[in-house]
Every structure is written in C-alpha cells, then in structure tokens.
Amino acid sequence: LKKKIKMPRGVTVKDVNSHEFVNAYSKYLKRSGKMNPPEWTNIAKTACYKELSPQDPDWFYVRTASLARKVYLRQNTGLGGFKKLYGSGARNGTKPRHHRNASGSVIRHALKQLTELGIIEVSNKGGRKITQKGQRELDGIAVSLVNK
C-alpha cells in the first residue's frame, strides 16, 4: 500500500512565520546566485541614525527577502513607504526619540534586484507589486517551510 502524502492546499506567505520565511528566502537567494549585492554592502549603514553597518555579512540578502515579503503583503507600496517602514526611532541622548527613515539607497538597490529577477514589477497605481512568477516562487518557499 502506498501512503498518500498530504500536500497543504493553498499555503501562502501569510500562513508561515515571517522570521522563518525571510531566513529561508534569503538563503534561497544566496544559493541561486542570480542576485549580486552591491560592492558597498560591507561598509553601508542601513539608516542615518545607525552607528555601524550590520554585523551579518549576508544582511543584504535578508533585507531583499524581507522586502519581497512586504511587497507580497502590501501591494502598491513605494520607496517612501518602505523607508518609513524600515525606519526607527533615532536616539537623541537625553531628549526623546524621533522617527527617522531607513536608507533609501539600500531599499532601492534591493527593489531593483527583485525587479531584475522578475519577482516584483512597477505598479501602474504607483509603488511595486508582486508578479505572478514572484507569487509562485514565494508561495513555493512557504510550502517548503510547512512541509519541514
């Protein structure tokens, strides 16, 4: 007798843990070799209020995977929206924190890489949206996480 393996039906990015998904997709992007991070990623900061660049050498892959997930969840979001989303409170010593946006250059380069891979495209309403190929790829990663 053959056992039927139950495949989860309709598993999407929304059904899996975001941290696990971003880690799995960033590893996939690095393994595939299709994406080339810019040369300046080892010295760049992710925001003006940061003191140091990220400690993880693969941080650009992680940011790109996170952006792909955000585009999947929030269609038609532009660069300014992502800068605000990835921004945080800047420390002002004894004064209160104030929100500062993240680096636009990092986000712009990650979005360009995703566009070249065919994962996202520019929306006619403004911002970026996920392509059919991109949705299929991201959902495939989500299914592989559920099957683990």
PDB file of C-alpha atoms in Angstrom:
ATOM      1  CA  LEU A   1       0.000   0.000   0.000  1.00  0.00           C
ATOM      2  CA  LYS A   2       1.222   3.418  -0.881  1.00  0.00           C
ATOM      3  CA  LYS A   3       0.712   6.179   1.624  1.00  0.00           C
ATOM      4  CA  LYS A   4      -0.577   9.398   0.241  1.00  0.00           C
ATOM      5  CA  ILE A   5       1.425  12.400   1.297  1.00  0.00           C
ATOM      6  CA  LYS A   6      -0.906  15.178   2.206  1.00  0.00           C
ATOM      7  CA  MET A   7       0.144  18.369   0.499  1.00  0.00           C
ATOM      8  CA  PRO A   8      -1.137  21.502   2.182  1.00  0.00           C
ATOM      9  CA  ARG A   9      -3.512  23.262  -0.150  1.00  0.00           C
ATOM     10  CA  GLY A  10      -3.405  26.964  -0.549  1.00  0.00           C
ATOM     11  CA  VAL A  11      -0.399  27.668   1.663  1.00  0.00           C
ATOM     12  CA  THR A  12       0.784  31.251   1.137  1.00  0.00           C
ATOM     13  CA  VAL A  13       3.359  33.561   2.643  1.00  0.00           C
ATOM     14  CA  LYS A  14       0.703  34.763   5.095  1.00  0.00           C
ATOM     15  CA  ASP A  15       0.430  31.263   6.625  1.00  0.00           C
ATOM     16  CA  VAL A  16       4.056  30.881   7.765  1.00  0.00           C
ATOM     17  CA  ASN A  17       6.174  32.576  10.411  1.00  0.00           C
ATOM     18  CA  SER A  18       7.704  35.745   8.973  1.00  0.00           C
ATOM     19  CA  HIS A  19      11.126  35.211  10.564  1.00  0.00           C
ATOM     20  CA  GLU A  20      11.413  31.658   9.227  1.00  0.00           C
ATOM     21  CA  PHE A  21      10.221  32.732   5.782  1.00  0.00           C
ATOM     22  CA  VAL A  22      12.675  35.620   5.476  1.00  0.00           C
ATOM     23  CA  ASN A  23      15.579  33.390   6.572  1.00  0.00           C
ATOM     24  CA  ALA A  24      14.606  30.633   4.137  1.00  0.00           C
ATOM     25  CA  TYR A  25      14.111  33.023   1.210  1.00  0.00           C
ATOM     26  CA  SER A  26      17.375  34.870   1.881  1.00  0.00           C
ATOM     27  CA  LYS A  27      19.250  31.541   1.857  1.00  0.00           C
ATOM     28  CA  TYR A  28      17.481  30.657  -1.408  1.00  0.00           C
ATOM     29  CA  LEU A  29      18.501  33.995  -2.965  1.00  0.00           C
ATOM     30  CA  LYS A  30      22.112  33.484  -1.935  1.00  0.00           C
ATOM     31  CA  ARG A  31      22.230  29.850  -3.158  1.00  0.00           C
ATOM     32  CA  SER A  32      20.640  30.643  -6.514  1.00  0.00           C
ATOM     33  CA  GLY A  33      23.456  33.033  -7.436  1.00  0.00           C
ATOM     34  CA  LYS A  34      21.135  35.161  -9.582  1.00  0.00           C
ATOM     35  CA  MET A  35      21.379  38.155  -7.265  1.00  0.00           C
ATOM     36  CA  ASN A  36      24.550  40.206  -6.838  1.00  0.00           C
ATOM     37  CA  PRO A  37      24.637  42.553  -3.848  1.00  0.00           C
ATOM     38  CA  PRO A  38      26.407  45.877  -4.428  1.00  0.00           C
ATOM     39  CA  GLU A  39      30.093  46.148  -3.516  1.00  0.00           C
ATOM     40  CA  TRP A  40      29.408  48.724  -0.803  1.00  0.00           C
ATOM     41  CA  THR A  41      27.292  46.398   1.355  1.00  0.00           C
ATOM     42  CA  ASN A  42      30.182  45.677   3.716  1.00  0.00           C
ATOM     43  CA  ILE A  43      30.530  49.363   4.672  1.00  0.00           C
ATOM     44  CA  ALA A  44      26.978  50.725   4.250  1.00  0.00           C
ATOM     45  CA  LYS A  45      24.701  51.548   7.141  1.00  0.00           C
ATOM     46  CA  THR A  46      21.006  50.709   6.866  1.00  0.00           C
ATOM     47  CA  ALA A  47      19.916  54.120   8.202  1.00  0.00           C
ATOM     48  CA  CYS A  48      21.384  57.521   9.039  1.00  0.00           C
ATOM     49  CA  TYR A  49      20.801  57.044  12.781  1.00  0.00           C
ATOM     50  CA  LYS A  50      22.816  53.797  12.923  1.00  0.00           C
ATOM     51  CA  GLU A  51      26.401  53.910  14.159  1.00  0.00           C
ATOM     52  CA  LEU A  52      27.692  50.751  12.462  1.00  0.00           C
ATOM     53  CA  SER A  53      26.949  48.642   9.414  1.00  0.00           C
ATOM     54  CA  PRO A  54      25.149  45.320  10.044  1.00  0.00           C
ATOM     55  CA  GLN A  55      27.208  42.519  11.599  1.00  0.00           C
ATOM     56  CA  ASP A  56      25.704  39.773   9.419  1.00  0.00           C
ATOM     57  CA  PRO A  57      27.688  39.506   6.142  1.00  0.00           C
ATOM     58  CA  ASP A  58      24.514  38.355   4.331  1.00  0.00           C
ATOM     59  CA  TRP A  59      22.362  41.238   5.553  1.00  0.00           C
ATOM     60  CA  PHE A  60      21.579  42.441   2.014  1.00  0.00           C
ATOM     61  CA  TYR A  61      20.005  39.078   1.143  1.00  0.00           C
ATOM     62  CA  VAL A  62      17.922  39.242   4.333  1.00  0.00           C
ATOM     63  CA  ARG A  63      16.741  42.796   3.565  1.00  0.00           C
ATOM     64  CA  THR A  64      15.871  41.814  -0.006  1.00  0.00           C
ATOM     65  CA  ALA A  65      13.904  38.771   1.194  1.00  0.00           C
ATOM     66  CA  SER A  66      12.094  40.938   3.722  1.00  0.00           C
ATOM     67  CA  LEU A  67      11.232  43.475   1.019  1.00  0.00           C
ATOM     68  CA  ALA A  68       9.889  40.718  -1.235  1.00  0.00           C
ATOM     69  CA  ARG A  69       7.631  39.568   1.611  1.00  0.00           C
ATOM     70  CA  LYS A  70       6.466  43.141   2.283  1.00  0.00           C
ATOM     71  CA  VAL A  71       5.647  43.705  -1.391  1.00  0.00           C
ATOM     72  CA  TYR A  72       3.683  40.432  -1.349  1.00  0.00           C
ATOM     73  CA  LEU A  73       1.675  41.585   1.675  1.00  0.00           C
ATOM     74  CA  ARG A  74       1.375  45.298   0.845  1.00  0.00           C
ATOM     75  CA  GLN A  75       0.889  45.819  -2.889  1.00  0.00           C
ATOM     76  CA  ASN A  76       1.471  49.285  -4.413  1.00  0.00           C
ATOM     77  CA  THR A  77       3.853  50.446  -1.674  1.00  0.00           C
ATOM     78  CA  GLY A  78       6.581  52.757  -2.910  1.00  0.00           C
ATOM     79  CA  LEU A  79      10.100  53.584  -1.836  1.00  0.00           C
ATOM     80  CA  GLY A  80       8.967  56.233   0.654  1.00  0.00           C
ATOM     81  CA  GLY A  81       6.625  53.775   2.346  1.00  0.00           C
ATOM     82  CA  PHE A  82       9.390  51.204   2.686  1.00  0.00           C
ATOM     83  CA  LYS A  83      11.806  53.830   4.041  1.00  0.00           C
ATOM     84  CA  LYS A  84       9.267  54.685   6.706  1.00  0.00           C
ATOM     85  CA  LEU A  85       8.509  51.021   7.407  1.00  0.00           C
ATOM     86  CA  TYR A  86      12.166  50.045   7.927  1.00  0.00           C
ATOM     87  CA  GLY A  87      12.971  53.241   9.817  1.00  0.00           C
ATOM     88  CA  SER A  88      13.015  53.542  13.583  1.00  0.00           C
ATOM     89  CA  GLY A  89      13.491  55.971  16.430  1.00  0.00           C
ATOM     90  CA  ALA A  90      16.804  57.802  16.480  1.00  0.00           C
ATOM     91  CA  ARG A  91      18.463  58.091  19.864  1.00  0.00           C
ATOM     92  CA  ASN A  92      18.922  61.711  20.841  1.00  0.00           C
ATOM     93  CA  GLY A  93      20.717  61.308  24.149  1.00  0.00           C
ATOM     94  CA  THR A  94      18.548  62.678  26.942  1.00  0.00           C
ATOM     95  CA  LYS A  95      15.980  64.062  24.510  1.00  0.00           C
ATOM     96  CA  PRO A  96      13.016  61.972  23.276  1.00  0.00           C
ATOM     97  CA  ARG A  97      13.320  59.670  20.281  1.00  0.00           C
ATOM     98  CA  HIS A  98      12.095  60.852  16.887  1.00  0.00           C
ATOM     99  CA  HIS A  99      11.347  58.699  13.887  1.00  0.00           C
ATOM    100  CA  ARG A 100      13.996  58.574  11.171  1.00  0.00           C
ATOM    101  CA  ASN A 101      13.615  56.853   7.827  1.00  0.00           C
ATOM    102  CA  ALA A 102      15.821  53.997   6.680  1.00  0.00           C
ATOM    103  CA  SER A 103      18.371  54.346   3.880  1.00  0.00           C
ATOM    104  CA  GLY A 104      16.674  54.751   0.514  1.00  0.00           C
ATOM    105  CA  SER A 105      19.728  53.557  -1.409  1.00  0.00           C
ATOM    106  CA  VAL A 106      19.690  50.117   0.214  1.00  0.00           C
ATOM    107  CA  ILE A 107      15.967  49.679  -0.394  1.00  0.00           C
ATOM    108  CA  ARG A 108      16.207  50.994  -3.973  1.00  0.00           C
ATOM    109  CA  HIS A 109      19.008  48.569  -4.876  1.00  0.00           C
ATOM    110  CA  ALA A 110      17.127  45.643  -3.310  1.00  0.00           C
ATOM    111  CA  LEU A 111      13.963  46.550  -5.243  1.00  0.00           C
ATOM    112  CA  LYS A 112      15.988  46.788  -8.474  1.00  0.00           C
ATOM    113  CA  GLN A 113      17.432  43.327  -7.850  1.00  0.00           C
ATOM    114  CA  LEU A 114      13.951  41.887  -7.268  1.00  0.00           C
ATOM    115  CA  THR A 115      12.671  43.590 -10.423  1.00  0.00           C
ATOM    116  CA  GLU A 116      15.540  42.137 -12.492  1.00  0.00           C
ATOM    117  CA  LEU A 117      14.721  38.671 -11.117  1.00  0.00           C
ATOM    118  CA  GLY A 118      11.077  39.130 -12.171  1.00  0.00           C
ATOM    119  CA  ILE A 119       9.730  38.820  -8.613  1.00  0.00           C
ATOM    120  CA  ILE A 120       8.199  42.310  -8.495  1.00  0.00           C
ATOM    121  CA  GLU A 121       7.264  44.962 -11.017  1.00  0.00           C
ATOM    122  CA  VAL A 122       6.324  48.632 -11.003  1.00  0.00           C
ATOM    123  CA  SER A 123       2.604  49.094 -10.478  1.00  0.00           C
ATOM    124  CA  ASN A 124       0.592  51.473 -12.623  1.00  0.00           C
ATOM    125  CA  LYS A 125      -1.002  52.784  -9.402  1.00  0.00           C
ATOM    126  CA  GLY A 126       2.435  53.681  -8.064  1.00  0.00           C
ATOM    127  CA  GLY A 127       4.819  51.641  -5.985  1.00  0.00           C
ATOM    128  CA  ARG A 128       5.663  47.991  -6.559  1.00  0.00           C
ATOM    129  CA  LYS A 129       3.556  44.864  -6.886  1.00  0.00           C
ATOM    130  CA  ILE A 130       4.307  41.156  -6.959  1.00  0.00           C
ATOM    131  CA  THR A 131       4.362  39.367 -10.315  1.00  0.00           C
ATOM    132  CA  GLN A 132       2.748  36.005 -10.972  1.00  0.00           C
ATOM    133  CA  LYS A 133       6.197  34.386 -11.130  1.00  0.00           C
ATOM    134  CA  GLY A 134       7.140  36.073  -7.855  1.00  0.00           C
ATOM    135  CA  GLN A 135       3.975  34.937  -6.100  1.00  0.00           C
ATOM    136  CA  ARG A 136       4.566  31.378  -7.284  1.00  0.00           C
ATOM    137  CA  GLU A 137       8.182  31.451  -6.053  1.00  0.00           C
ATOM    138  CA  LEU A 138       7.361  32.936  -2.642  1.00  0.00           C
ATOM    139  CA  ASP A 139       4.456  30.543  -2.105  1.00  0.00           C
ATOM    140  CA  GLY A 140       6.782  27.654  -3.038  1.00  0.00           C
ATOM    141  CA  ILE A 141       9.153  28.703  -0.246  1.00  0.00           C
ATOM    142  CA  ALA A 142       6.181  28.899   2.143  1.00  0.00           C
ATOM    143  CA  VAL A 143       5.047  25.374   1.184  1.00  0.00           C
ATOM    144  CA  SER A 144       8.557  24.032   1.736  1.00  0.00           C
ATOM    145  CA  LEU A 145       8.541  25.541   5.227  1.00  0.00           C
ATOM    146  CA  VAL A 146       5.198  23.922   6.061  1.00  0.00           C
ATOM    147  CA  ASN A 147       6.422  20.540   4.769  1.00  0.00           C
ATOM    148  CA  LYS A 148       9.508  20.573   7.012  1.00  0.00           C
TER     149      LYS A 148
END
